[in-house]
mmCIF file of C-alpha atoms and ligand atoms in Angstrom:
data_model
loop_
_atom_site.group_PDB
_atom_site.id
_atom_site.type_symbol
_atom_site.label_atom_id
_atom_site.label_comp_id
_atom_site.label_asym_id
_atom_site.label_seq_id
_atom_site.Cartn_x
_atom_site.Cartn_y
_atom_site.Cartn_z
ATOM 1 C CA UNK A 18 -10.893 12.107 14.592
ATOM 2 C CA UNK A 19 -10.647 8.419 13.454
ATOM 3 C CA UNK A 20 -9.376 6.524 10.253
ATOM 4 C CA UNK A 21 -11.981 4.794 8.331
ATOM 5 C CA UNK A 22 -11.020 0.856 7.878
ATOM 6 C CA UNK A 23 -12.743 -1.991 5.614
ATOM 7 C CA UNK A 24 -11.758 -5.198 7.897
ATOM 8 C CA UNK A 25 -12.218 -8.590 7.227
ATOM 9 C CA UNK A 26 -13.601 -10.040 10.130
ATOM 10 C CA UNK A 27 -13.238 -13.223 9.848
ATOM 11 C CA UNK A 28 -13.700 -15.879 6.717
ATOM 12 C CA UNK A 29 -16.736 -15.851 5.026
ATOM 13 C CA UNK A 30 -18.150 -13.101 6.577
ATOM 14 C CA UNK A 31 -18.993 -9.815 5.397
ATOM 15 C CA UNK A 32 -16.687 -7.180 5.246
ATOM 16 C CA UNK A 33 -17.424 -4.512 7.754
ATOM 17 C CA UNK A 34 -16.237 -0.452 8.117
ATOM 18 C CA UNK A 35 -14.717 0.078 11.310
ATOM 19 C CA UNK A 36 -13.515 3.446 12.698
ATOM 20 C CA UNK A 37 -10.195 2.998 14.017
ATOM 21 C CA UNK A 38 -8.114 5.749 16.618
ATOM 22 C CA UNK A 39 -5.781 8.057 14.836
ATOM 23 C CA UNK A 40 -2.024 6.885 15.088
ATOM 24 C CA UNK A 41 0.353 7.405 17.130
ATOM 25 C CA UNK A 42 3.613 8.308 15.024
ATOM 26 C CA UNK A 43 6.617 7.328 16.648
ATOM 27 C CA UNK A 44 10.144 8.407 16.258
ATOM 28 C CA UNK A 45 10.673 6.579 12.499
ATOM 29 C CA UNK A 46 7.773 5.909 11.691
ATOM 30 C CA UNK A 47 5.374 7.300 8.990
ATOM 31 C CA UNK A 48 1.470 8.255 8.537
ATOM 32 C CA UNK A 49 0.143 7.877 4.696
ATOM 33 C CA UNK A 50 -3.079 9.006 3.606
ATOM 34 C CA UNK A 51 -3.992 5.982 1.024
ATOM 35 C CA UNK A 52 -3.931 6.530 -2.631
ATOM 36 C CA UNK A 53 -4.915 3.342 -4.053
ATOM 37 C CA UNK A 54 -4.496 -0.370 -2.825
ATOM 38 C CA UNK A 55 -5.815 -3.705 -4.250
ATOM 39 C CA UNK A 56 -6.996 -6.745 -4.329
ATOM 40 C CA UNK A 57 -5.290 -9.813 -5.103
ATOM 41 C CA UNK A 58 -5.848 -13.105 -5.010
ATOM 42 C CA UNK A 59 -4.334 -13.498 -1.552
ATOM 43 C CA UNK A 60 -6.876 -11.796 -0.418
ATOM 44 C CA UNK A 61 -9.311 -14.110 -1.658
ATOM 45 C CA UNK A 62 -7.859 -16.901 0.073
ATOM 46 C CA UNK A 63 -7.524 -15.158 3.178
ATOM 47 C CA UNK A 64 -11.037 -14.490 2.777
ATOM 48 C CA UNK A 65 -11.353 -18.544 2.391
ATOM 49 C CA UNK A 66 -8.845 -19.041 5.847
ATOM 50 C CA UNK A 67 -6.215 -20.722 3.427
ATOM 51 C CA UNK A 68 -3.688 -18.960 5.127
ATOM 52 C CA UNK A 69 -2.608 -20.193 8.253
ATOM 53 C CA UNK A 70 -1.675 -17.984 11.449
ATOM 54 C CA UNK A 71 -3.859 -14.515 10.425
ATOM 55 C CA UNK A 72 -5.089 -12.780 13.298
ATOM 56 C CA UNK A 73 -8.667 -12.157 12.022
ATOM 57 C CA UNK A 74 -10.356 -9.480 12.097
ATOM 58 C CA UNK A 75 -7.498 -7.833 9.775
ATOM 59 C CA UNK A 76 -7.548 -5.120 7.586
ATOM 60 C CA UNK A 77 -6.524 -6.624 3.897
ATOM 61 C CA UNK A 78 -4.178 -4.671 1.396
ATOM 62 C CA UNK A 79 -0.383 -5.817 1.572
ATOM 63 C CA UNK A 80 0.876 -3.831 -1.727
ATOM 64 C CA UNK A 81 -0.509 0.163 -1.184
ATOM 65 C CA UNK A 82 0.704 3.608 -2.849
ATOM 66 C CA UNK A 83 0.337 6.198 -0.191
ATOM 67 C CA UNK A 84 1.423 10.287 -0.300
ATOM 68 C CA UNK A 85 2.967 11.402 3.028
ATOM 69 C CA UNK A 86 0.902 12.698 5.671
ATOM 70 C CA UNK A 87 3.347 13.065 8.637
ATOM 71 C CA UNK A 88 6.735 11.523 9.528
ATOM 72 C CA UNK A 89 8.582 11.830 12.349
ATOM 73 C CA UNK A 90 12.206 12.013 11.256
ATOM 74 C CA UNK A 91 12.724 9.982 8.316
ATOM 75 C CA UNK A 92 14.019 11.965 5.666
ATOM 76 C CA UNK A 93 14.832 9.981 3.187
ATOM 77 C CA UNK A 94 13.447 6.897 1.764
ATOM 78 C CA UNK A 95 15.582 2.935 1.764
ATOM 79 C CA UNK A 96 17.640 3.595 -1.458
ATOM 80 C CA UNK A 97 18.530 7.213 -0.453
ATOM 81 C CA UNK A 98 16.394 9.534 -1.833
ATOM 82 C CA UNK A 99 14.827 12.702 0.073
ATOM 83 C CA UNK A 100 11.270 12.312 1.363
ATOM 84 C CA UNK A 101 8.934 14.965 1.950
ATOM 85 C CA UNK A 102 5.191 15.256 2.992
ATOM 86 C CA UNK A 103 2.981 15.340 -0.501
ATOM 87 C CA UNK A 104 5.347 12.459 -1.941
ATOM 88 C CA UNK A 105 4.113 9.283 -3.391
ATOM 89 C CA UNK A 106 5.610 6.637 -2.172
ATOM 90 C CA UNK A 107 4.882 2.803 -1.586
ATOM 91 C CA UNK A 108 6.890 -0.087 0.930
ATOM 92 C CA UNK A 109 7.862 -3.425 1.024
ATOM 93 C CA UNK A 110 4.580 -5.141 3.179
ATOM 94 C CA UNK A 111 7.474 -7.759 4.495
ATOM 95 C CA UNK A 112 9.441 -6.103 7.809
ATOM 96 C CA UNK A 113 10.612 -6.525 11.188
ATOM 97 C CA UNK A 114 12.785 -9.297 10.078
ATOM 98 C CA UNK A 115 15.337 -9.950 12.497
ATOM 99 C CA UNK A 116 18.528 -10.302 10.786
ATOM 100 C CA UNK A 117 20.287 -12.433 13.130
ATOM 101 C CA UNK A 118 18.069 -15.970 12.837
ATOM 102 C CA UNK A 119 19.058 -19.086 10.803
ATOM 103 C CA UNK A 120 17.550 -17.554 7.808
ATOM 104 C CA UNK A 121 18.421 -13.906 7.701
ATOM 105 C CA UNK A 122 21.964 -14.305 9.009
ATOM 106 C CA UNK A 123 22.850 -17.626 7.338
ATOM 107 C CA UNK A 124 20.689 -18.139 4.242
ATOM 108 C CA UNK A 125 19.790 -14.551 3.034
ATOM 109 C CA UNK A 126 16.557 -15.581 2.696
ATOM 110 C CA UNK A 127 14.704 -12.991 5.311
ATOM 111 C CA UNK A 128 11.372 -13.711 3.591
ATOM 112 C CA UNK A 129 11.486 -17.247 5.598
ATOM 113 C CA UNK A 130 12.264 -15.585 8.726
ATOM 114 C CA UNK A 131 9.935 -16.265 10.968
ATOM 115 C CA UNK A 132 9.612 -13.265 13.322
ATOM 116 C CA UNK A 133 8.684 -11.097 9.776
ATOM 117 C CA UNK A 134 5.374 -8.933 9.809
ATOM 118 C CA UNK A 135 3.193 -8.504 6.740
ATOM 119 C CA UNK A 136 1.049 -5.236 6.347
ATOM 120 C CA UNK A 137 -2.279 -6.139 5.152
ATOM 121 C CA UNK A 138 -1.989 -10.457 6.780
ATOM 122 C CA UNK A 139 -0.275 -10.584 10.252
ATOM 123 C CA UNK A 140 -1.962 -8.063 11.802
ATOM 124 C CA UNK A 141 -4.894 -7.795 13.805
ATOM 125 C CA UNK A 142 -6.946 -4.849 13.058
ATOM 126 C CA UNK A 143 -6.861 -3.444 16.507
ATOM 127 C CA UNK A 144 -3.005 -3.860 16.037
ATOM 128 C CA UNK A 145 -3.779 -0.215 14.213
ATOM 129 C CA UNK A 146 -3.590 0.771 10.504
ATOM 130 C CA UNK A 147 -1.752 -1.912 8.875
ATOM 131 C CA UNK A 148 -3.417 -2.695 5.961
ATOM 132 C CA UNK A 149 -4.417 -0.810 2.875
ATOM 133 C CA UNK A 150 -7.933 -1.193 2.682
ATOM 134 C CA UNK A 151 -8.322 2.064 4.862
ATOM 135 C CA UNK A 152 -7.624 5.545 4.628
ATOM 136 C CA UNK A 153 -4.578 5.799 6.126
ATOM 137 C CA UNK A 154 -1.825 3.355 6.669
ATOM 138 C CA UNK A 155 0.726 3.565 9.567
ATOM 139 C CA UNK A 156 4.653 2.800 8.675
ATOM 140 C CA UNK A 157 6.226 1.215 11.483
ATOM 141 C CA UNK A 158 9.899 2.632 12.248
ATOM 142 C CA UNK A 159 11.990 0.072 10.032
ATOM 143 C CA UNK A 160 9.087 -0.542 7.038
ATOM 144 C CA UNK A 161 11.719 0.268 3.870
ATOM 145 C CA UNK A 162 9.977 2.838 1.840
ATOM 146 C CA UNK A 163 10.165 3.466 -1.878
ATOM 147 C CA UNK A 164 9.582 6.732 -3.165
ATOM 148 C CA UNK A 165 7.602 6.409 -6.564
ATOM 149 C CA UNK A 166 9.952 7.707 -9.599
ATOM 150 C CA UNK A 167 9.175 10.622 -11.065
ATOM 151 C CA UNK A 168 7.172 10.598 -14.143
ATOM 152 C CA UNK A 169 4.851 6.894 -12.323
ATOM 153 C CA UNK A 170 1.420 7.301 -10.954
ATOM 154 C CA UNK A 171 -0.318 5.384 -8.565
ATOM 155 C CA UNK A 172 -2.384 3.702 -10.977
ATOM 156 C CA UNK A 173 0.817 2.425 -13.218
ATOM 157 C CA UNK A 174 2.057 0.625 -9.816
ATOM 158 C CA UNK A 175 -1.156 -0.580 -8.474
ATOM 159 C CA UNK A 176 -2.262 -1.552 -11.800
ATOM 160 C CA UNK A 177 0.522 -4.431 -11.307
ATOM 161 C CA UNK A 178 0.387 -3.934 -7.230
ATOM 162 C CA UNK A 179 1.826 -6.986 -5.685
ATOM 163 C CA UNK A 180 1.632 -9.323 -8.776
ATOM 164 C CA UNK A 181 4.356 -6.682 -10.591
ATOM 165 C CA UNK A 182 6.746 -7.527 -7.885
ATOM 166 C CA UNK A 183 6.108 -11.033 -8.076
ATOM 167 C CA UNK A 184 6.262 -11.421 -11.794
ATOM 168 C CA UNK A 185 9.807 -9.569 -11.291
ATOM 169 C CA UNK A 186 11.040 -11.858 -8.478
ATOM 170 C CA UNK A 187 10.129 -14.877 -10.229
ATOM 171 C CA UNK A 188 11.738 -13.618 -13.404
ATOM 172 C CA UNK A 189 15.094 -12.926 -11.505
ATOM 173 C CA UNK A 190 14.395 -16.472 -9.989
ATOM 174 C CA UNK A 191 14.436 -18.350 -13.153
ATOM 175 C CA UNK A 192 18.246 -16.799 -13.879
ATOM 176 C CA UNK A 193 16.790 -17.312 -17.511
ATOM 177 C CA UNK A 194 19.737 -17.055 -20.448
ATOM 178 C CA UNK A 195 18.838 -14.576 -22.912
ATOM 179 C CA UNK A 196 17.068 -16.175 -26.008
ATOM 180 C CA UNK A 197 15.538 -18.907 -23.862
ATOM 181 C CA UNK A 198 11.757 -19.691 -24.356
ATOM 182 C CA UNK A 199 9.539 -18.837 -20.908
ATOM 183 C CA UNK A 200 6.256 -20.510 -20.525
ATOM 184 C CA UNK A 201 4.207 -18.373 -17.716
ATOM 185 C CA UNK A 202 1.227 -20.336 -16.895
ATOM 186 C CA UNK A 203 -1.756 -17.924 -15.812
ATOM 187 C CA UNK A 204 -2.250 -14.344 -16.925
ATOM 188 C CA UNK A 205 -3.664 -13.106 -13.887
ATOM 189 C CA UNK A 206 -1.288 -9.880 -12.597
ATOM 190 C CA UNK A 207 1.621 -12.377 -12.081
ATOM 191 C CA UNK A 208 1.503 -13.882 -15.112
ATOM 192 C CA UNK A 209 1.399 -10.843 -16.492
ATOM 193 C CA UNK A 210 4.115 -9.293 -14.656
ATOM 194 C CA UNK A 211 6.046 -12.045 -15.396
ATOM 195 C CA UNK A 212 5.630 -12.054 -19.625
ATOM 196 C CA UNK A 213 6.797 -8.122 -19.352
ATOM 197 C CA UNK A 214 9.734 -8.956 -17.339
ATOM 198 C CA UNK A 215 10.702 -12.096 -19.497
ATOM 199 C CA UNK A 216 10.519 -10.520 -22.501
ATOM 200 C CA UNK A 217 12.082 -7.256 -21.372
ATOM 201 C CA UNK A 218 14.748 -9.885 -20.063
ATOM 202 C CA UNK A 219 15.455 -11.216 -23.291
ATOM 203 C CA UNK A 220 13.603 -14.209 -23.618
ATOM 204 C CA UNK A 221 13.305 -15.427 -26.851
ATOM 205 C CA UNK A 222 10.135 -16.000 -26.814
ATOM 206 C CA UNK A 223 7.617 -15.854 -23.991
ATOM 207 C CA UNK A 224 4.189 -18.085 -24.108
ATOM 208 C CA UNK A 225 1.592 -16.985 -21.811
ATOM 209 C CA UNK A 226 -1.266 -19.171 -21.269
ATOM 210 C CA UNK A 227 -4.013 -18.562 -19.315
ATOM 211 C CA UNK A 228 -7.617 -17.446 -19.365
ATOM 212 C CA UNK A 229 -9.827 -15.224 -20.029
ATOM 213 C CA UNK A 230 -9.245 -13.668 -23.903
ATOM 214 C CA UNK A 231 -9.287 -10.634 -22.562
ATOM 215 C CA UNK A 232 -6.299 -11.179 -19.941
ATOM 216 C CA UNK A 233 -4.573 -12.936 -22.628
ATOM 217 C CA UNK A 234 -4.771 -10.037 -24.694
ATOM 218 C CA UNK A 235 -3.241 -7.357 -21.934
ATOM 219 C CA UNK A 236 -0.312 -10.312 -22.028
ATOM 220 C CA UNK A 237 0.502 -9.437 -25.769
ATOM 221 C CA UNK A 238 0.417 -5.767 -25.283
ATOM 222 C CA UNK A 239 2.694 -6.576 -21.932
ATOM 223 C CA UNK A 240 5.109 -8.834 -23.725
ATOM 224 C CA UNK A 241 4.000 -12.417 -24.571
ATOM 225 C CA UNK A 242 5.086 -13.821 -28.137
ATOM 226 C CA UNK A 243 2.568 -16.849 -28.039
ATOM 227 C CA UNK A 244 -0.740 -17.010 -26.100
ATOM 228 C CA UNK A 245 -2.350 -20.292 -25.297
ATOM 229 C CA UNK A 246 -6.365 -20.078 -24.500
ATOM 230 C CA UNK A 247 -6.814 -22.552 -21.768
ATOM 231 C CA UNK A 248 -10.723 -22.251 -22.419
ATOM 232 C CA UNK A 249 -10.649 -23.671 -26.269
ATOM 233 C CA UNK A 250 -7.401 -26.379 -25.670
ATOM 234 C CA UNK A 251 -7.240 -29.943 -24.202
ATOM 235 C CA UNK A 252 -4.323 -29.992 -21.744
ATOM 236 C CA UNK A 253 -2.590 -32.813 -24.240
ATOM 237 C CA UNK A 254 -3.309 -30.073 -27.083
ATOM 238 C CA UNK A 255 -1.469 -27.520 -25.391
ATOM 239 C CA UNK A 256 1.042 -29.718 -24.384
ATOM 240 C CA UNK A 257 1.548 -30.718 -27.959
ATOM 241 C CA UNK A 258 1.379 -26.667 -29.077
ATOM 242 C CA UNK A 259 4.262 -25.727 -26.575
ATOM 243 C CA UNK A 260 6.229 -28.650 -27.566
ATOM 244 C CA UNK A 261 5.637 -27.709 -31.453
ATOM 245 C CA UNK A 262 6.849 -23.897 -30.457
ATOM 246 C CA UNK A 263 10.102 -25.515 -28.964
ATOM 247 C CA UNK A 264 11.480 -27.358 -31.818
ATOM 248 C CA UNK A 265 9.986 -30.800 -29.923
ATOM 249 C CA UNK A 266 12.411 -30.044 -26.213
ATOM 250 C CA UNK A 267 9.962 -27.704 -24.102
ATOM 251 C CA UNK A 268 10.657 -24.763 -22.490
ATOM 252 C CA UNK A 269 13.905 -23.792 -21.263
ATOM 253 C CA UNK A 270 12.306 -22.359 -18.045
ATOM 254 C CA UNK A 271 8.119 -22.204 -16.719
ATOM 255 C CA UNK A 272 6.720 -19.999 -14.959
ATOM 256 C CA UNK A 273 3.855 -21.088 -12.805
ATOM 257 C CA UNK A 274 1.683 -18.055 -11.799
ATOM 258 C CA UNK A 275 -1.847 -19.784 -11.575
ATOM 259 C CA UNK A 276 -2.779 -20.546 -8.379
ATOM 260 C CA UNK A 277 -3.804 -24.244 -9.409
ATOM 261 C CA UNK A 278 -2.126 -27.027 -8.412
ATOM 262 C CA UNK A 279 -2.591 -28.976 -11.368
ATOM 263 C CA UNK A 280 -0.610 -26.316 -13.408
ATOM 264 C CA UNK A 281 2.478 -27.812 -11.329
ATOM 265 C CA UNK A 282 2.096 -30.973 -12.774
ATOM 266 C CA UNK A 283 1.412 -29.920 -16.067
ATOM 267 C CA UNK A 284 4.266 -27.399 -16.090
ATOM 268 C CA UNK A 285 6.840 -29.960 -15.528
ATOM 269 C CA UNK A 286 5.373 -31.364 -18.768
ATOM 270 C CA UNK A 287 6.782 -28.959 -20.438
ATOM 271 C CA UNK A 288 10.060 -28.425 -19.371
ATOM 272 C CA UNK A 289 12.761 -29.108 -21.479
ATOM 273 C CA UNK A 290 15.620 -31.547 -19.912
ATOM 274 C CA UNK A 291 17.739 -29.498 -17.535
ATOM 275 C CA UNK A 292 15.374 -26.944 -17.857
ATOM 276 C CA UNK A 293 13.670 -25.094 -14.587
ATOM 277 C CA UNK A 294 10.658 -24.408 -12.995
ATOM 278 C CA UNK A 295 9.678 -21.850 -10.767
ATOM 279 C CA UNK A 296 6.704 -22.080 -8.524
ATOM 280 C CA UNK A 297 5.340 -18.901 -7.728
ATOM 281 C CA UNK A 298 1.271 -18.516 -7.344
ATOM 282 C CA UNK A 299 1.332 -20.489 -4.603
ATOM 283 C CA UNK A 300 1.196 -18.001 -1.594
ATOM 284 C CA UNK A 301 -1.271 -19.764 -0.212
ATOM 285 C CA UNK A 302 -2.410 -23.879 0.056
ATOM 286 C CA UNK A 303 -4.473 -24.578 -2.880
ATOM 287 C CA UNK A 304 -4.098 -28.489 -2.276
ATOM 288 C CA UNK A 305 -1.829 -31.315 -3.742
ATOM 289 C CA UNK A 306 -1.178 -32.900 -6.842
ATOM 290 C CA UNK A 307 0.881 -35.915 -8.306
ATOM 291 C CA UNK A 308 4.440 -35.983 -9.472
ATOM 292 C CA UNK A 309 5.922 -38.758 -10.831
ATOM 293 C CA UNK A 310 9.703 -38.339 -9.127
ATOM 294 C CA UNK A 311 11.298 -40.448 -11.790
ATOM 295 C CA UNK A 312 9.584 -38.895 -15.014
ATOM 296 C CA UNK A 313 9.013 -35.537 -14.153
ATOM 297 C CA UNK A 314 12.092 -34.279 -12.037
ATOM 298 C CA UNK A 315 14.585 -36.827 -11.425
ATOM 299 C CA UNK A 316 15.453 -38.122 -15.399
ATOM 300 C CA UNK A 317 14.052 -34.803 -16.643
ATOM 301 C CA UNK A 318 17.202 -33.292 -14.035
ATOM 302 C CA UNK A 319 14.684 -30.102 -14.166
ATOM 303 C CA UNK A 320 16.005 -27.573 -11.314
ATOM 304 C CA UNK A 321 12.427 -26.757 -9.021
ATOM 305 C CA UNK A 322 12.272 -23.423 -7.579
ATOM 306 C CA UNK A 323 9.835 -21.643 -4.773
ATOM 307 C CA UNK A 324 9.129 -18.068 -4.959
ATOM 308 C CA UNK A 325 7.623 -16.883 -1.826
ATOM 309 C CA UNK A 326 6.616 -13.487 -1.637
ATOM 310 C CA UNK A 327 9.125 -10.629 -2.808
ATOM 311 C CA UNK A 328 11.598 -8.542 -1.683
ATOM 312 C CA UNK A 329 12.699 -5.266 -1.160
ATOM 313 C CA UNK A 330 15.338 -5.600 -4.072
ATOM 314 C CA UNK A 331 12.481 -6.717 -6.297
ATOM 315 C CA UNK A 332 10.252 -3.624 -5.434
ATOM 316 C CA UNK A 333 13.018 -1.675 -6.652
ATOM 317 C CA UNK A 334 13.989 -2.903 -9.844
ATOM 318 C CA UNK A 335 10.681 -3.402 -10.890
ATOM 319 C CA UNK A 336 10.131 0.091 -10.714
ATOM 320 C CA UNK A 337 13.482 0.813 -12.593
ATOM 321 C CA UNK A 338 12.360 -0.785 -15.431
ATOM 322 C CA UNK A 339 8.694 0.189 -15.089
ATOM 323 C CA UNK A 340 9.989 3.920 -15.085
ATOM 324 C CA UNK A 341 12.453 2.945 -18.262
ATOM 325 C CA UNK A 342 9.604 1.369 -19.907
ATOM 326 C CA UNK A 343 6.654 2.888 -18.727
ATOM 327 C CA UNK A 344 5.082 3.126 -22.342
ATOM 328 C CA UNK A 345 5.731 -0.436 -23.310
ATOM 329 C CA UNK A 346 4.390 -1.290 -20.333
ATOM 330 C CA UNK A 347 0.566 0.030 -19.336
ATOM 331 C CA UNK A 348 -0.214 -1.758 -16.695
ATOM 332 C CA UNK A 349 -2.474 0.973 -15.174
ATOM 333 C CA UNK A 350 -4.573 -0.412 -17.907
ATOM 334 C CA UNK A 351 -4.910 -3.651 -16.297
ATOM 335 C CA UNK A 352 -6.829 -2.079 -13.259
ATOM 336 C CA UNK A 353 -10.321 -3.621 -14.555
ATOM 337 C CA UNK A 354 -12.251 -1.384 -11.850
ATOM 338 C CA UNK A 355 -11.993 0.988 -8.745
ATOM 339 C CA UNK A 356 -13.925 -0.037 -5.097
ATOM 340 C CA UNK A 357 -14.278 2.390 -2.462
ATOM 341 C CA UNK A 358 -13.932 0.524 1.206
ATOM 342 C CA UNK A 359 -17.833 0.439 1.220
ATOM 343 C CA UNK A 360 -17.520 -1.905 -2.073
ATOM 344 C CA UNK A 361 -14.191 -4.039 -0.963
ATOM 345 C CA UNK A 362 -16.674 -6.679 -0.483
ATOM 346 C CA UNK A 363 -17.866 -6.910 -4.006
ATOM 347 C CA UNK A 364 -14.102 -6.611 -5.513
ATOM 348 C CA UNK A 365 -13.264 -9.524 -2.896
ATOM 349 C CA UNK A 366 -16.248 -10.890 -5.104
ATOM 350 C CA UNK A 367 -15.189 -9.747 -8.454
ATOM 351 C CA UNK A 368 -11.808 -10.754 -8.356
ATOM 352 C CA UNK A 369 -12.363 -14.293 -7.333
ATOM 353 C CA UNK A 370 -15.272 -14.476 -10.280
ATOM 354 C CA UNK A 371 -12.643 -13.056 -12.907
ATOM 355 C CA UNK A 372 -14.383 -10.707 -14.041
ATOM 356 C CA UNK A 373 -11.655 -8.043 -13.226
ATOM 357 C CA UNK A 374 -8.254 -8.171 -13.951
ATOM 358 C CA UNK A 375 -6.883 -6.336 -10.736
ATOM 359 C CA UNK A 376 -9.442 -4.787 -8.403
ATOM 360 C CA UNK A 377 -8.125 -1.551 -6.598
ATOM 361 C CA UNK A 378 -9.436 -0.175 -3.329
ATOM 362 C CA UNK A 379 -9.498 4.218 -3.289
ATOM 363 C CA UNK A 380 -10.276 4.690 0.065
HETATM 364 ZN ZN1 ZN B 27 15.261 -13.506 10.914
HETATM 365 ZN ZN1 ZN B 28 -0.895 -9.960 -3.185
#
């Protein structure tokens, strides 16, 4: 027997199918047969190299929803609930953090730590099956698991995959008051993500601008109040729009979840005074841009936040609220298209053309 795999080889290239062993399941650990994973734009860049230290060839997929093949004695998932074989269940991609360096032990920030593992970017594919783009993924003894509450699907996880926890984290981030206006700048699955959470948050009023139409229109049925199309506005026009929908101040708090660095600059534009800014589509090094210290953070006295990757807390109150609010919030209806591994190429393509919203890979 082996385990079909779609690796990335190396950037640039073509993605290949490998057969890979079967798994050995230690003590703890747990085999899933793979339901659905995706695409995101991670993935793209790591496609690109833009992410230093990954141990090409890799099998892609860091966000997956898997059903239970085999475990060998884990019985119940991080938060307490019993697990059996046939559940649905997905994990935080983020483990093996130490809990006893600087930043575990000190900070509470384990997603700086830097002995942490990533399914689906720190591993080698001959490592074994820890990625998503294949038809089984392996859960190392110690990955926290989340079993899927009853009543979601696959699809209504996936359909936000990693950008849903995101979106969440960088919501929590912004410690937002409620009745404050949120700018979230790009409506691709974090952007989106993040209008949902805002607005289920209490924002307000939530502005979502981004591109294209259609994206803009999943943010109003997610949440946002406002959209801006960045395709028909002048940066100085939309500028002048979100400082005519905040009574002349800005927003109380921006979101940034484009990916561009120029966003960064023009989201400090539009900051209120003392308002804050969280910087979260930035997984990976899209390049540099200006800041003018004195104008844009210094007299502004704007607070600048990072959001790097989730974790585990965000996972599960993401899926809290998704459960609470699964009707007000279809974001299975965001997946724009399903790829087999054959195909992951052409989503790789497909997502970084825009022409889907999220990609997901059914092995
Ligand atoms: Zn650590
Ligand atoms: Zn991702």
């Amino acid at each position: 027997m082996s385990v079909k795999a779609a690796v990335m080889v190396k950037p640039g290239e073509p993605i290949e199918i490998w057969s890979l062993p079967d798994p050995e399941i230690h003590q703890g650990g747990v085999l899933l047969e793979t339901v659905a994973s995706e695409v995101c734009g991670t993935d793209v860049h790591l496609h690109k190299g833009k992410l230093a230290g990954v141990p090409y060839p890799i099998i892609p997929g860091h966000v997956s929803v898997g059903r239970i093949i085999e475990s060998r004695g884990v019985k119940k998932d991080a938060i307490g609930r019993s697990l059996n074989k046939g559940d649905l269940v997905t994990f935080l991609d983020v483990h093996e953090v130490c809990g006893s360096c600087y930043h575990c032990l000190l900070k509470n920030q384990p997603n700086r730590c830097p002995s942490r593992k990533v399914y689906g970017i720190t591993y080698g594919a001959e490592d074994g099956l820890f990625g998503g783009w294949a038809e089984q993924i392996y859960l190392q003894p110690g990955v926290h698991i989340l079993k899927l509450p009853d009543g979601l699907s696959a699809e209504d996880v996936i359909g936000g995959g990693c950008g849903l926890f995101t979106g969440f984290a960088a919501v929590s981030r912004s410690e937002f008051k409620m009745g404050d206006t949120v700018v979230v700048q790009g409506c691709g699955p974090v952007g989106l993500s993040a209008s949902a959470f805002a607005n289920l948050r209490g924002a307000g009023k939530v502005i979502l601008i981004g591109e294209p139409e259609a994206r803009l229109a999943l943010g109003k049925q997610l949440g946002a109040d406002v959209v801006l199309d960045l395709a028909s506005m002048s940066q100085g026009t939309l500028l002048e729009e979100v400082k005519s929908l905040t009574a002349g101040r800005g927003a109380d708090v921006v979101i940034e979840a484009s990916g561009n660095p120029l966003a960064v600059s023009q989201g400090l534009e539009m900051i209120r005074d003392g308002g804050t800014y969280v910087v979260a589509g930035h997984y990976t090094d899209a390049g540099d841009i200006q800041v003018n210290p004195h104008l844009d953070i210094n007299k502004k006295h704007v607070v600048v936040k990072g959001q790097w990757g989730t974790e585990f807390q965000h996972l599960v109150g993401a899926l809290a609220v998704l459960k609470k609010h699964r009707e007000r919030l279809p974001f299975a209806s965001v997946i724009g298209a399903s790829y087999s591994l054959l195909t992951a190429g052409e989503a790789l393509k497909d997502v970084e053309k825009l022409t889907v919203t999220k990609a997901i890979i059914e092995p």
